[in-house]
Tab-separated table of C-alpha atoms in Angstrom:
chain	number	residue	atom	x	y	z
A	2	UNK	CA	8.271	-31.899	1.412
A	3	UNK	CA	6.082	-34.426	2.764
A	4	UNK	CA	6.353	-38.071	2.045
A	5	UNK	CA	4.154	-40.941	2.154
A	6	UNK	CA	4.417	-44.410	0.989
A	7	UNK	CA	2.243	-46.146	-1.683
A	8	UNK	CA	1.713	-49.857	-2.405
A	9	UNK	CA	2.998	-50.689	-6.079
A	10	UNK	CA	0.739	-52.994	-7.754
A	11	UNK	CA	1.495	-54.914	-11.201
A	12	UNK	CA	-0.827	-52.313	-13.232
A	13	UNK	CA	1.376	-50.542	-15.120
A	14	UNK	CA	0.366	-46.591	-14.980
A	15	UNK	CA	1.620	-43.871	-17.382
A	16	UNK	CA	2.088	-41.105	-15.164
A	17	UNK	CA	3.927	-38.929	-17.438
A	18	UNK	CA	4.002	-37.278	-20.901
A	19	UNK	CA	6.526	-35.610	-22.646
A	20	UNK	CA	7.221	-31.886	-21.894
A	21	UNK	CA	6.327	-30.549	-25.467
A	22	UNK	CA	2.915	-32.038	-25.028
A	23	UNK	CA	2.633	-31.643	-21.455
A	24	UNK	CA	-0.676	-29.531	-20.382
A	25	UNK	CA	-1.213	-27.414	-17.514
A	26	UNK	CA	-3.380	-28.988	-14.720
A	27	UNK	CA	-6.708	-27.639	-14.387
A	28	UNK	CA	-7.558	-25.687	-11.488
A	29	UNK	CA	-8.388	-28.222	-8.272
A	30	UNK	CA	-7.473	-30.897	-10.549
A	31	UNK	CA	-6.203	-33.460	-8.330
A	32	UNK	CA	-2.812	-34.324	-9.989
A	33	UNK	CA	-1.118	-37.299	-9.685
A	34	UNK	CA	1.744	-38.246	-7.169
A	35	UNK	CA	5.007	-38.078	-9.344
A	36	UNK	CA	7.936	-40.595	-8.654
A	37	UNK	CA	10.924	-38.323	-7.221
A	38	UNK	CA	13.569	-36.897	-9.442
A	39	UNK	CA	15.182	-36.295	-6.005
A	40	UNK	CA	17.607	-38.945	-6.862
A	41	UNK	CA	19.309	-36.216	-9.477
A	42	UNK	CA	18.662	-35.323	-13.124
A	43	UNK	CA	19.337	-38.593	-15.631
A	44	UNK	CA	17.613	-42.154	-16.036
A	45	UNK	CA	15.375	-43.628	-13.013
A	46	UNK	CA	13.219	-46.679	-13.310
A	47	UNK	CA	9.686	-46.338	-13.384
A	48	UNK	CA	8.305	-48.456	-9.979
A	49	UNK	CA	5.061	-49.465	-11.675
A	50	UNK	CA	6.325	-50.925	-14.857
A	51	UNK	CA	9.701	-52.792	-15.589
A	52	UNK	CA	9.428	-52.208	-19.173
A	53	UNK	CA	9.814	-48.086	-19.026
A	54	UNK	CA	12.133	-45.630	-17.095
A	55	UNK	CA	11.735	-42.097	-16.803
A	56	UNK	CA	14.073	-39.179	-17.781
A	57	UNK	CA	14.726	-35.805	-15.420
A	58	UNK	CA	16.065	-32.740	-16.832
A	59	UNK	CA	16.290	-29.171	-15.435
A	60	UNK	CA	13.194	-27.583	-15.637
A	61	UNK	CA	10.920	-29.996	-16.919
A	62	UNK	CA	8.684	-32.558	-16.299
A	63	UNK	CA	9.586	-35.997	-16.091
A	64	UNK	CA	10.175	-38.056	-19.531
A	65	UNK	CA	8.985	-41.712	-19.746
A	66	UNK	CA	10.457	-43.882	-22.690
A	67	UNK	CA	10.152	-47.163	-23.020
A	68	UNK	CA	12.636	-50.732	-23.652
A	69	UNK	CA	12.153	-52.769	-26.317
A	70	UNK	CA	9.538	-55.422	-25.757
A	71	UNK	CA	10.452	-57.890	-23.464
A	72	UNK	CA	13.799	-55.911	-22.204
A	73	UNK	CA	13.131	-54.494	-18.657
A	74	UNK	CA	15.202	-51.311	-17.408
A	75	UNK	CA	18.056	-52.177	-15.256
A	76	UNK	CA	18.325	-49.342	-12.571
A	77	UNK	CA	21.586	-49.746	-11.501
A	78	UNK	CA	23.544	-49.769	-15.297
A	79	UNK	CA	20.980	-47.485	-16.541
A	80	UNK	CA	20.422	-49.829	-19.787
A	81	UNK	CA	17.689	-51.943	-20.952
A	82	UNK	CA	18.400	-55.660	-20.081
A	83	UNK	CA	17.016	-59.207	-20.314
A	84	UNK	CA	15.131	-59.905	-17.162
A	85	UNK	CA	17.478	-62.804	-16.319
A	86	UNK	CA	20.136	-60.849	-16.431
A	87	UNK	CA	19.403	-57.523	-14.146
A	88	UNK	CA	21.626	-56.733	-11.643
A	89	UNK	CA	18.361	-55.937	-8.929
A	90	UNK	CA	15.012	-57.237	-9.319
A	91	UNK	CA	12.262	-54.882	-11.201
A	92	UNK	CA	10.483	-53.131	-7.976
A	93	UNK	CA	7.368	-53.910	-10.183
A	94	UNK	CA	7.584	-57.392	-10.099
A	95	UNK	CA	7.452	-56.994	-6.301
A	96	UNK	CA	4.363	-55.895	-3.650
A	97	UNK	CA	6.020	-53.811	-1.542
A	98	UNK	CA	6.041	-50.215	-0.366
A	99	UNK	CA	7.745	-47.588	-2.241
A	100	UNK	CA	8.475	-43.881	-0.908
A	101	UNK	CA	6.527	-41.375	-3.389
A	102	UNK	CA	6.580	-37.378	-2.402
A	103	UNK	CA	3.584	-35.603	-3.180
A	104	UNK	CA	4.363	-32.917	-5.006
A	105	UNK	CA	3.093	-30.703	-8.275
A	106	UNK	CA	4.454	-31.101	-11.968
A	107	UNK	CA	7.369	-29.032	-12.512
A	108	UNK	CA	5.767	-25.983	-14.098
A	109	UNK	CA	6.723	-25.236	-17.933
A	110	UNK	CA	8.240	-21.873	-18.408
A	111	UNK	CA	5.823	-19.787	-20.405
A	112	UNK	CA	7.223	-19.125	-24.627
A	113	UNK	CA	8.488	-15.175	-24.511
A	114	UNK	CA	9.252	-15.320	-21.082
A	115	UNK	CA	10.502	-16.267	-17.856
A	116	UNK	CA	9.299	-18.600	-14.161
A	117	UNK	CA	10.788	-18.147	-11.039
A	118	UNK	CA	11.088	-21.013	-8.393
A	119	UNK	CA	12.589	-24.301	-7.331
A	120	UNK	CA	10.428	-26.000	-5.049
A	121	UNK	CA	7.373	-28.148	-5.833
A	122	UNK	CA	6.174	-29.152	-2.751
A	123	UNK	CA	2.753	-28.277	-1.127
A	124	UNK	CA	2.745	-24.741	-0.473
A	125	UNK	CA	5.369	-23.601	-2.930
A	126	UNK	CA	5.092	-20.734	-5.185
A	127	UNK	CA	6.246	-19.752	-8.586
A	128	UNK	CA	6.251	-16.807	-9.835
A	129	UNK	CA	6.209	-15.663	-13.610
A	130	UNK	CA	6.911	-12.382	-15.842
A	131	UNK	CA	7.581	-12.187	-19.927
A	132	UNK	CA	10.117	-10.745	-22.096
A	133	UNK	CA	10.062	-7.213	-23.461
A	134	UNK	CA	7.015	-6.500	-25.759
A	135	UNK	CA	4.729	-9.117	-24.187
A	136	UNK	CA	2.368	-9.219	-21.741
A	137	UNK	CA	1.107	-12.199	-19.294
A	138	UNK	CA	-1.961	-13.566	-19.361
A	139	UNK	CA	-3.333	-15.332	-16.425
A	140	UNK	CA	-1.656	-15.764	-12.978
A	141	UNK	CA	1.098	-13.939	-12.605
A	142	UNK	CA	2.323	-17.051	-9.682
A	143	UNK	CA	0.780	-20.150	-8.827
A	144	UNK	CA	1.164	-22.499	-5.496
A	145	UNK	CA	1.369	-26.056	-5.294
A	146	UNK	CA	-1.660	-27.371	-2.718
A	147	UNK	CA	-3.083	-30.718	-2.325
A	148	UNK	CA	-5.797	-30.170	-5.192
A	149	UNK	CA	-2.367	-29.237	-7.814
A	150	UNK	CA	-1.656	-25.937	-9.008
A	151	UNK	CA	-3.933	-23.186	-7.879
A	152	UNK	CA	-4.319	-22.233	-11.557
A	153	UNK	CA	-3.394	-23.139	-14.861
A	154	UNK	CA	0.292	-21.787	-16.204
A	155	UNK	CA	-0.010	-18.106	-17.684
A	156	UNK	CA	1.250	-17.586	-21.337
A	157	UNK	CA	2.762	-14.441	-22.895
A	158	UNK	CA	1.439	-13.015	-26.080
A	159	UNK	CA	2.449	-9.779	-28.001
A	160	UNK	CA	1.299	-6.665	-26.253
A	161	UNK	CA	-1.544	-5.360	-27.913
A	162	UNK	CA	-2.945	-1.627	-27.264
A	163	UNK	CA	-6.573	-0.790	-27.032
A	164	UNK	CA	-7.863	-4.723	-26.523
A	165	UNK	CA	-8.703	-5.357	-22.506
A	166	UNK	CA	-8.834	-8.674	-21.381
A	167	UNK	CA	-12.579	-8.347	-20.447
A	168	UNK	CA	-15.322	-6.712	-22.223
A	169	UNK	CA	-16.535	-3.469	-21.092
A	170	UNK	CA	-20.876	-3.488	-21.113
A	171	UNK	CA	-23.225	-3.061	-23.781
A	172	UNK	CA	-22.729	0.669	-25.762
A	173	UNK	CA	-26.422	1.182	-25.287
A	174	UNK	CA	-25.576	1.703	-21.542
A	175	UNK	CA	-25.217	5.282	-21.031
A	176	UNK	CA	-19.138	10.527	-14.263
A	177	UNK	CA	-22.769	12.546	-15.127
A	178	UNK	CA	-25.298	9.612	-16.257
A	179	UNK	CA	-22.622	6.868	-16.176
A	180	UNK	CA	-22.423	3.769	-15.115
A	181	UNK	CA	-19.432	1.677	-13.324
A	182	UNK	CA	-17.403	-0.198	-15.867
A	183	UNK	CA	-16.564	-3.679	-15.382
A	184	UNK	CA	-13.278	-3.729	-13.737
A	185	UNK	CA	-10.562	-4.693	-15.681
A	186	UNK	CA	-12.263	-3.667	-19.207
A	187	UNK	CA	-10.126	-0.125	-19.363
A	188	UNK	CA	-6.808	-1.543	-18.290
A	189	UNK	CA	-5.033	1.776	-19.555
A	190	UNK	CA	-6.894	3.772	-17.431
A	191	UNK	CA	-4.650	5.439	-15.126
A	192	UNK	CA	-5.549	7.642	-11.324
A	193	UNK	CA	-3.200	10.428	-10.154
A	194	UNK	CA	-2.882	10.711	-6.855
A	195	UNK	CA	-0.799	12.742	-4.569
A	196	UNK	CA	0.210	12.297	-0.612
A	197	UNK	CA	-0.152	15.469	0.385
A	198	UNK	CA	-3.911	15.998	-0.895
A	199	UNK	CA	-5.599	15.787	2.522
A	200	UNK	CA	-8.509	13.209	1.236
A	201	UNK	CA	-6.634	9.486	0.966
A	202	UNK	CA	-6.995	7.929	-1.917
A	203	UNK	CA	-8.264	10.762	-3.872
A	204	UNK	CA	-8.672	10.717	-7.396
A	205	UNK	CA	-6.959	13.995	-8.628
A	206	UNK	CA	-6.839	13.770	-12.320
A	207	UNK	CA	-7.018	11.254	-14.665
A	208	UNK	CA	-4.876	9.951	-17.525
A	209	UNK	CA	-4.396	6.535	-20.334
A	210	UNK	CA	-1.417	4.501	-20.614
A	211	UNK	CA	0.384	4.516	-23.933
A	212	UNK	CA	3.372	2.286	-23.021
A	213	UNK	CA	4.935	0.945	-19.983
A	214	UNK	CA	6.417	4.027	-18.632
A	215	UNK	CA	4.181	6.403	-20.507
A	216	UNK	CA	0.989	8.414	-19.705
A	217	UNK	CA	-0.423	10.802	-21.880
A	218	UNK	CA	-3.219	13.250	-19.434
A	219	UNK	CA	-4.093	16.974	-19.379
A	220	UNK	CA	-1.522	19.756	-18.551
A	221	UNK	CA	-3.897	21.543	-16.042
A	222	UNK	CA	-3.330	18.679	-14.159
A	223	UNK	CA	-0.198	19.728	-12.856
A	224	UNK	CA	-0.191	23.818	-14.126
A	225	UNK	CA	-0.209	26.596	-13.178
A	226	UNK	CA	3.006	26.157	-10.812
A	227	UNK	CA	1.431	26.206	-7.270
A	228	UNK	CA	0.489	22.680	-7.900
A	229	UNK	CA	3.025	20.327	-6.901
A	230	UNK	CA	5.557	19.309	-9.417
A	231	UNK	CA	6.861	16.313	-7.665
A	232	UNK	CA	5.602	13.439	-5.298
A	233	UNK	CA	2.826	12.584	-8.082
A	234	UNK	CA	1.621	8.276	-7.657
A	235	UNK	CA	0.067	6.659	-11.094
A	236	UNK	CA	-2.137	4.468	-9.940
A	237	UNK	CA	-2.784	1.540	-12.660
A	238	UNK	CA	-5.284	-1.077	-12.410
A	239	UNK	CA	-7.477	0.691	-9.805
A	240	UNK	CA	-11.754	0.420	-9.876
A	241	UNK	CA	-12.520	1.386	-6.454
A	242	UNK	CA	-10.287	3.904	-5.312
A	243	UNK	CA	-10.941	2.909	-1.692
A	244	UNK	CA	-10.568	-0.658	-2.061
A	245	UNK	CA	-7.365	-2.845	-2.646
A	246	UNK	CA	-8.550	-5.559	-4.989
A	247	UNK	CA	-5.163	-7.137	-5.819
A	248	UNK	CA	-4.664	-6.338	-9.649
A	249	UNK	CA	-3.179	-2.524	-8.540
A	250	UNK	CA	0.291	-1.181	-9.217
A	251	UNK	CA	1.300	2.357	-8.006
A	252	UNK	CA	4.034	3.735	-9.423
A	253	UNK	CA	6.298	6.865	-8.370
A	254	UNK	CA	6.372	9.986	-10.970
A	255	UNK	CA	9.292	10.304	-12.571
A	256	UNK	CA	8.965	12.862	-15.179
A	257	UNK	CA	5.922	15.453	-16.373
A	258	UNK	CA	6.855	17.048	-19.608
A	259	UNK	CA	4.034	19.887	-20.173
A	260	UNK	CA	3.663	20.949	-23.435
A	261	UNK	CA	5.502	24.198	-24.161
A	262	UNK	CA	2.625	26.142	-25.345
A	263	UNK	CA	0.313	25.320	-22.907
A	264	UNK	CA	-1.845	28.053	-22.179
A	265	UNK	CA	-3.709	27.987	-18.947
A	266	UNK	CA	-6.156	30.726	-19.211
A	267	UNK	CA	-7.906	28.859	-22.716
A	268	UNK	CA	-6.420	25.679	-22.345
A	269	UNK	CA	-4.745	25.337	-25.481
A	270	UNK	CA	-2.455	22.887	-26.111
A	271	UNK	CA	-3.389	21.036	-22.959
A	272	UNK	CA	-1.361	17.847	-22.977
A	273	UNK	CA	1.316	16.510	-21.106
A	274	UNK	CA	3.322	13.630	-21.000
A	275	UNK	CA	4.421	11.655	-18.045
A	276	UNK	CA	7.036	9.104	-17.133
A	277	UNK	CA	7.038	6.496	-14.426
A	278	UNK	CA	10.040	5.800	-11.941
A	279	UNK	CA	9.423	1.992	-13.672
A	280	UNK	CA	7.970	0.089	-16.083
A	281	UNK	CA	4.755	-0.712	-15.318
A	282	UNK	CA	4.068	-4.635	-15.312
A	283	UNK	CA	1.783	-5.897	-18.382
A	284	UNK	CA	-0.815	-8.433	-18.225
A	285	UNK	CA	-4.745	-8.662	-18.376
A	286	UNK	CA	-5.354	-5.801	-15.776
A	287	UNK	CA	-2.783	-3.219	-17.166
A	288	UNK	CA	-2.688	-2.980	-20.842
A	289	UNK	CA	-1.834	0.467	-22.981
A	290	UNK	CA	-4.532	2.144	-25.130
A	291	UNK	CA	-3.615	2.772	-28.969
A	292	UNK	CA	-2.400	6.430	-30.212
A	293	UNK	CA	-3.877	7.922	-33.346
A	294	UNK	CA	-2.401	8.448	-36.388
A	295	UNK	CA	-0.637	11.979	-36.990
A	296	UNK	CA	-3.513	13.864	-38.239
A	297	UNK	CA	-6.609	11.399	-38.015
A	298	UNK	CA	-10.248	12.918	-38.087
A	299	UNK	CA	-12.817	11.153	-36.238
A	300	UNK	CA	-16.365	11.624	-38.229
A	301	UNK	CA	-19.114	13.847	-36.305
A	302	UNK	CA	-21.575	11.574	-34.358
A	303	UNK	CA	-19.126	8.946	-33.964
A	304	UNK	CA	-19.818	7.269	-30.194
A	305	UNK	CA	-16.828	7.334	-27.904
A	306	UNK	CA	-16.105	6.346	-24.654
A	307	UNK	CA	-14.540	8.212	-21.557
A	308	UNK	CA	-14.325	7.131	-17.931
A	309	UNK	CA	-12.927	8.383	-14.771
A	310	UNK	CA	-13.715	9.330	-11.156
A	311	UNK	CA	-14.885	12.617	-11.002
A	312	UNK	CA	-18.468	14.227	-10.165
A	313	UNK	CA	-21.385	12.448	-10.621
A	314	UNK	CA	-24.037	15.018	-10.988
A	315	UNK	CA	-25.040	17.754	-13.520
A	316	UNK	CA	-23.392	21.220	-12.412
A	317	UNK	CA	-24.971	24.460	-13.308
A	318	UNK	CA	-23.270	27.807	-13.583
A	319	UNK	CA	-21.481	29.042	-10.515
A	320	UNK	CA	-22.638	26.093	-8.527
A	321	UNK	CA	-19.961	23.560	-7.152
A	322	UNK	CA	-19.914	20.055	-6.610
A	323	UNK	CA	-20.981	19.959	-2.840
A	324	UNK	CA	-20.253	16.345	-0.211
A	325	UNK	CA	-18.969	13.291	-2.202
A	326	UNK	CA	-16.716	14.941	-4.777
A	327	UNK	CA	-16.175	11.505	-6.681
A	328	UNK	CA	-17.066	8.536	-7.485
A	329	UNK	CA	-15.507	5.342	-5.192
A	330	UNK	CA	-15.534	3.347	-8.894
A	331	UNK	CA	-14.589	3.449	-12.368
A	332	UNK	CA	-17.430	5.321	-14.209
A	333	UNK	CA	-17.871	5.187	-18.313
A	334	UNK	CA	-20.225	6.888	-19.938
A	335	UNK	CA	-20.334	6.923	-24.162
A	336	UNK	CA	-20.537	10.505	-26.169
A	337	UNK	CA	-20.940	11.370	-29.307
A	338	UNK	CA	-18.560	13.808	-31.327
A	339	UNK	CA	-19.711	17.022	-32.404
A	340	UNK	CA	-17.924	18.642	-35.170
A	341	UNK	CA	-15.623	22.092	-34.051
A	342	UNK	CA	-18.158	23.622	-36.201
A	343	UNK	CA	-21.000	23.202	-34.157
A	344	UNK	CA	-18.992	22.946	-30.994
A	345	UNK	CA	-17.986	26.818	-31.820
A	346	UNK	CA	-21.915	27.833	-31.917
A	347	UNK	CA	-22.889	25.167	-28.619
A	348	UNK	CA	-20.456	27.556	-26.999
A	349	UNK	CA	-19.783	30.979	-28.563
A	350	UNK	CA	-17.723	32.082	-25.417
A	351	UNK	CA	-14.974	29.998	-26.183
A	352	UNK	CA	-12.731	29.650	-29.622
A	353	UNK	CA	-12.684	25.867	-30.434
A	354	UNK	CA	-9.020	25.459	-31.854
A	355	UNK	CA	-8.291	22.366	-34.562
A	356	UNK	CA	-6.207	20.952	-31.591
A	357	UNK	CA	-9.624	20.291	-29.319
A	358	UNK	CA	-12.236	18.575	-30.315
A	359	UNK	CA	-15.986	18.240	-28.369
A	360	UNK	CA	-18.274	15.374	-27.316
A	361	UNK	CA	-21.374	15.702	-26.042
A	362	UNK	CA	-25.749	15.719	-26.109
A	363	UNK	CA	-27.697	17.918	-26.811
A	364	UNK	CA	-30.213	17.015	-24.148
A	365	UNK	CA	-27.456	17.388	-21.585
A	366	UNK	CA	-27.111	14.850	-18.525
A	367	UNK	CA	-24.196	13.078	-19.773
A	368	UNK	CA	-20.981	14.519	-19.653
A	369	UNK	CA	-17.381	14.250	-17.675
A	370	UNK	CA	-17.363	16.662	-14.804
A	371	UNK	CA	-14.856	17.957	-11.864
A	372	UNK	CA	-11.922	15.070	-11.388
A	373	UNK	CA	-11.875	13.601	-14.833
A	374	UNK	CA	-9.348	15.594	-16.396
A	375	UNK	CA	-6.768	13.894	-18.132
A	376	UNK	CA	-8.733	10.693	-18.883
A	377	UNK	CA	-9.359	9.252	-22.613
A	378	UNK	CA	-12.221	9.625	-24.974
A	379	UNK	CA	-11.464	6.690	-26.665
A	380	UNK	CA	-13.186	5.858	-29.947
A	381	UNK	CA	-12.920	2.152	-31.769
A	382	UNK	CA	-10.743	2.360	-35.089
A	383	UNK	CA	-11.144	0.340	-37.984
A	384	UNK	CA	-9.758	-3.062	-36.553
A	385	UNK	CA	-11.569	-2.508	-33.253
A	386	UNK	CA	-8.835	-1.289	-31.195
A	387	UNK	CA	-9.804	1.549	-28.181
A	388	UNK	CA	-7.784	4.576	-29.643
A	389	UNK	CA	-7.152	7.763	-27.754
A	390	UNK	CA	-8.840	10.382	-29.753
A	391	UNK	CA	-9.326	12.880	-26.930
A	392	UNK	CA	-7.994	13.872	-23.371
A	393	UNK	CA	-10.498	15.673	-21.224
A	394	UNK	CA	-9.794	18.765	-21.069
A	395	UNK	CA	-12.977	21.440	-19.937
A	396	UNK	CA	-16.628	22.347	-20.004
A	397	UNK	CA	-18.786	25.801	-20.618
A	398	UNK	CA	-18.010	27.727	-17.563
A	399	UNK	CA	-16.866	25.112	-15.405
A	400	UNK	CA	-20.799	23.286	-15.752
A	401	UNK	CA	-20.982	19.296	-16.398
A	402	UNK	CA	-24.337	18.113	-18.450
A	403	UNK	CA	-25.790	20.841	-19.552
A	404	UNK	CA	-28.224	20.784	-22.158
A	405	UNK	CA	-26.271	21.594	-26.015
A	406	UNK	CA	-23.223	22.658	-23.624
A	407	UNK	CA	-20.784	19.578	-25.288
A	408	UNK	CA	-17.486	18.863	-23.845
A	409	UNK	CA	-14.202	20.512	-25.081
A	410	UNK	CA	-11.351	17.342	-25.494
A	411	UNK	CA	-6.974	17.936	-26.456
A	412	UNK	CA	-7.424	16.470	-30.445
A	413	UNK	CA	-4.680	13.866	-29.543
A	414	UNK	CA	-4.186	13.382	-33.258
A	415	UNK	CA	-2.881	16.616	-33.499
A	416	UNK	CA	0.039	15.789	-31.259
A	417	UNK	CA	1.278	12.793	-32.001
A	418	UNK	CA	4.767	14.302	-33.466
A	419	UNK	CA	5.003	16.141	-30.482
A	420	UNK	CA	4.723	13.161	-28.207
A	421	UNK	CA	7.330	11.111	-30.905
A	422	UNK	CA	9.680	14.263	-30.224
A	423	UNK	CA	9.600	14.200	-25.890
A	424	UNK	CA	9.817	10.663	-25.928
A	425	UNK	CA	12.972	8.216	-26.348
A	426	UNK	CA	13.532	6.489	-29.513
A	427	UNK	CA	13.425	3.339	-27.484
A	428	UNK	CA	9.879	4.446	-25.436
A	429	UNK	CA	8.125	5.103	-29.422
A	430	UNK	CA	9.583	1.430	-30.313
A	431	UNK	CA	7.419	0.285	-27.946
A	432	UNK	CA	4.459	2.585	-29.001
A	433	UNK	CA	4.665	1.398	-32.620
A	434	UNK	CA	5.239	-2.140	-32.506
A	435	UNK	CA	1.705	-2.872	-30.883
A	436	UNK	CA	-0.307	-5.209	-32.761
């Protein structure tokens, strides 16, 4: 802790406030030197100003309170005295150099959660996380330097699913005909990745964060059984794949739960759940997206939003996606829903079951391709929340874009008991006590 030594003058300075009304300070807000509670927690006079003393208590920010007019604070009985009758003259009174150690405020832990850290000297760090069923919002640790705290305290409010902390761009902005999405605006948005897959970094499938150790994605992801079954890495909080921007956790696979009556050959029933090794941590760059009611219809036409990594170019029939097999960023693109009716005629070669549902132009050239299985098509419900109405699931013969060719989506409405059923009673708390 470094120390230097400051002339008290007879100005008498409030340097303190109360801890209930105590404010963060600003970012490169120089904040002011604070008289050391180094001396232990209790009463300490205040060196600028006989009148007032100053309280310190574990964990918070110095006190001031003052005497009684014309009573000065005696330091050594720790009472407020006449001024004839102090045992040691007021420092105040006197022009002479007191030590002062340059330090920040004691942080304030944040309501709903927790701070870790004991040291408020230049270069310190603390570190903060919240209580079950909130998230953070802010820095998740500031450090002391010479301009105060590098940023203002965080606070923890009630998770909410399906609101980001940042605004994803304008819906008129039209993956195939995409555009990259403003990182941090789809914070349920999940990568799968896998060690063994000889491209680093490669986006395999896609999938959306329902709770902190849920994912809900496609079950051709990881069917039929030559694919590996263990080793899988949910990457949260990614934008560019090949780029480590600070905000990402990667978390080990702990669980897939395919549906039962998956069927790879027409891709029925393609859903799967999957469980992290952890809890994932909450806050403004990992947030879960809202599940649909049991049942819930979204109305033909109605624009919805999917994202991923995959191919970024229309595909014909029988051609393949050839170089650059995805995109480095977060793509988004927005798609209308076609009724199953019309989906059926679009594409006669395929039965569309109740459990799928289709999204798509008819003029073609924007569309989810190769590598975005698993990812959401997430429409806005009534309140405004993103809700997971789809999973992306396939297209006409293995083509992206094509003109009147929409895409085929799991109906994640129609599996919402199912999910209820392979989860833990605890894990669907979570899920339903979103705001």
């Amino acid at each position: 802790m470094s120390i230097k030594l400051a002339t008290v003058v007879l100005v008498s300075v409030a340097f303190f406030a109360s801890s209930s009304s105590a404010k963060p300070a600003p970012r490169n807000a120089r904040v002011p030197p604070i008289w050391s509670c180094a001396g232990g927690h209790g009463l300490h006079p205040d060196p600028e100003d006989c009148g007032r003393f100053y309280q310190c208590a574990p964990g918070h920010r110095p006190f001031h309170q003052s005497c009684p007019a014309g009573l000065h604070f005696d330091p050594v009985l720790l009472v407020c005295n006449w001024p004839g009758s102090l045992t040691t003259p007021c420092a105040a009174e006197l022009e002479m150099e007191i030590p002062v150690d340059e330090i920040c405020p004691v942080p304030i832990p944040p309501s709903h959660g927790t701070m870790a850290g004991s040291d408020v000297s230049i270069g310190a760090t603390y570190t903060f996380s919240c209580h079950h069923g909130y998230q953070l919002q802010g820095a998740s640790s500031i450090t002391c330097t010479e301009e105060g705290w590098s940023a203002e305290y965080p606070i923890c409010h009630p998770i909410r699913c399906g609101v980001p902390a940042v605004r994803s761009k304008a819906a008129s902005n039209k993956i195939v005909g995409g555009h990259e999405v403003v990182p941090g605006s789809q914070p349920w948005m999940v990568s799968f990745q896998h060690p063994l897959y000889p491209l680093q970094n490669a986006n395999l499938c896609g999938g959306s964060l329902i709770a902190p150790t849920l994912i809900v994605t496609a079950a051709h992801c990881f069917r039929p059984l030559n694919k590996p079954q263990t080793g899988w890495v949910a990457h949260l909080a990614e934008h560019n794949l090949y780029e480590d921007e600070g905000h990402e956790q990667n978390i080990t696979v702990k669980d897939i739960i395919v549906h039962e009556n998956f069927v790879y050959d027409v891709l029925t029933n393609d859903i799967a759940l999957v469980r992290l090794s952890r809890p994932a941590n909450m806050d403004d760059w990992v947030s879960p997206i809202c599940l649909p009611e049991e049942g819930e219809k979204v109305e033909e036409d109605t624009l919805c939003t999917t994202s991923g990594w995959g191919y970024t170019k229309p595909l014909a029939l029988n051609e393949y996606p050839e170089g650059e097999l995805q995109s480095a960023v977060l793509q988004e693109i927005e798609l209308p829903v076609v009724s199953n009716r019309k989906c059926a005629t679009k594409l006669p070669d395929y039965e569309i079951y109740p459990e799928q549902m289709c999204a798509g132009y008819d003029e073609g050239g924007i569309d989810t391709c190769v590598g975005d299985s698993g990812g959401p098509l997430a429409c806005k419900d009534d309140v405004g929340r993103m809700t997971i109405q789809g999973i992306t699931s396939y297209g006409d013969k293995g083509t992206c874009a094509q003109p009147a060719k929409p895409g085929v989506y799991s109906r994640v409405s129609s599996f919402v008991s199912w999910i209820h059923e392979h989860v833990t009673e605890q894990e669907w708390a979570v899920i339903r006590s979103y705001v």
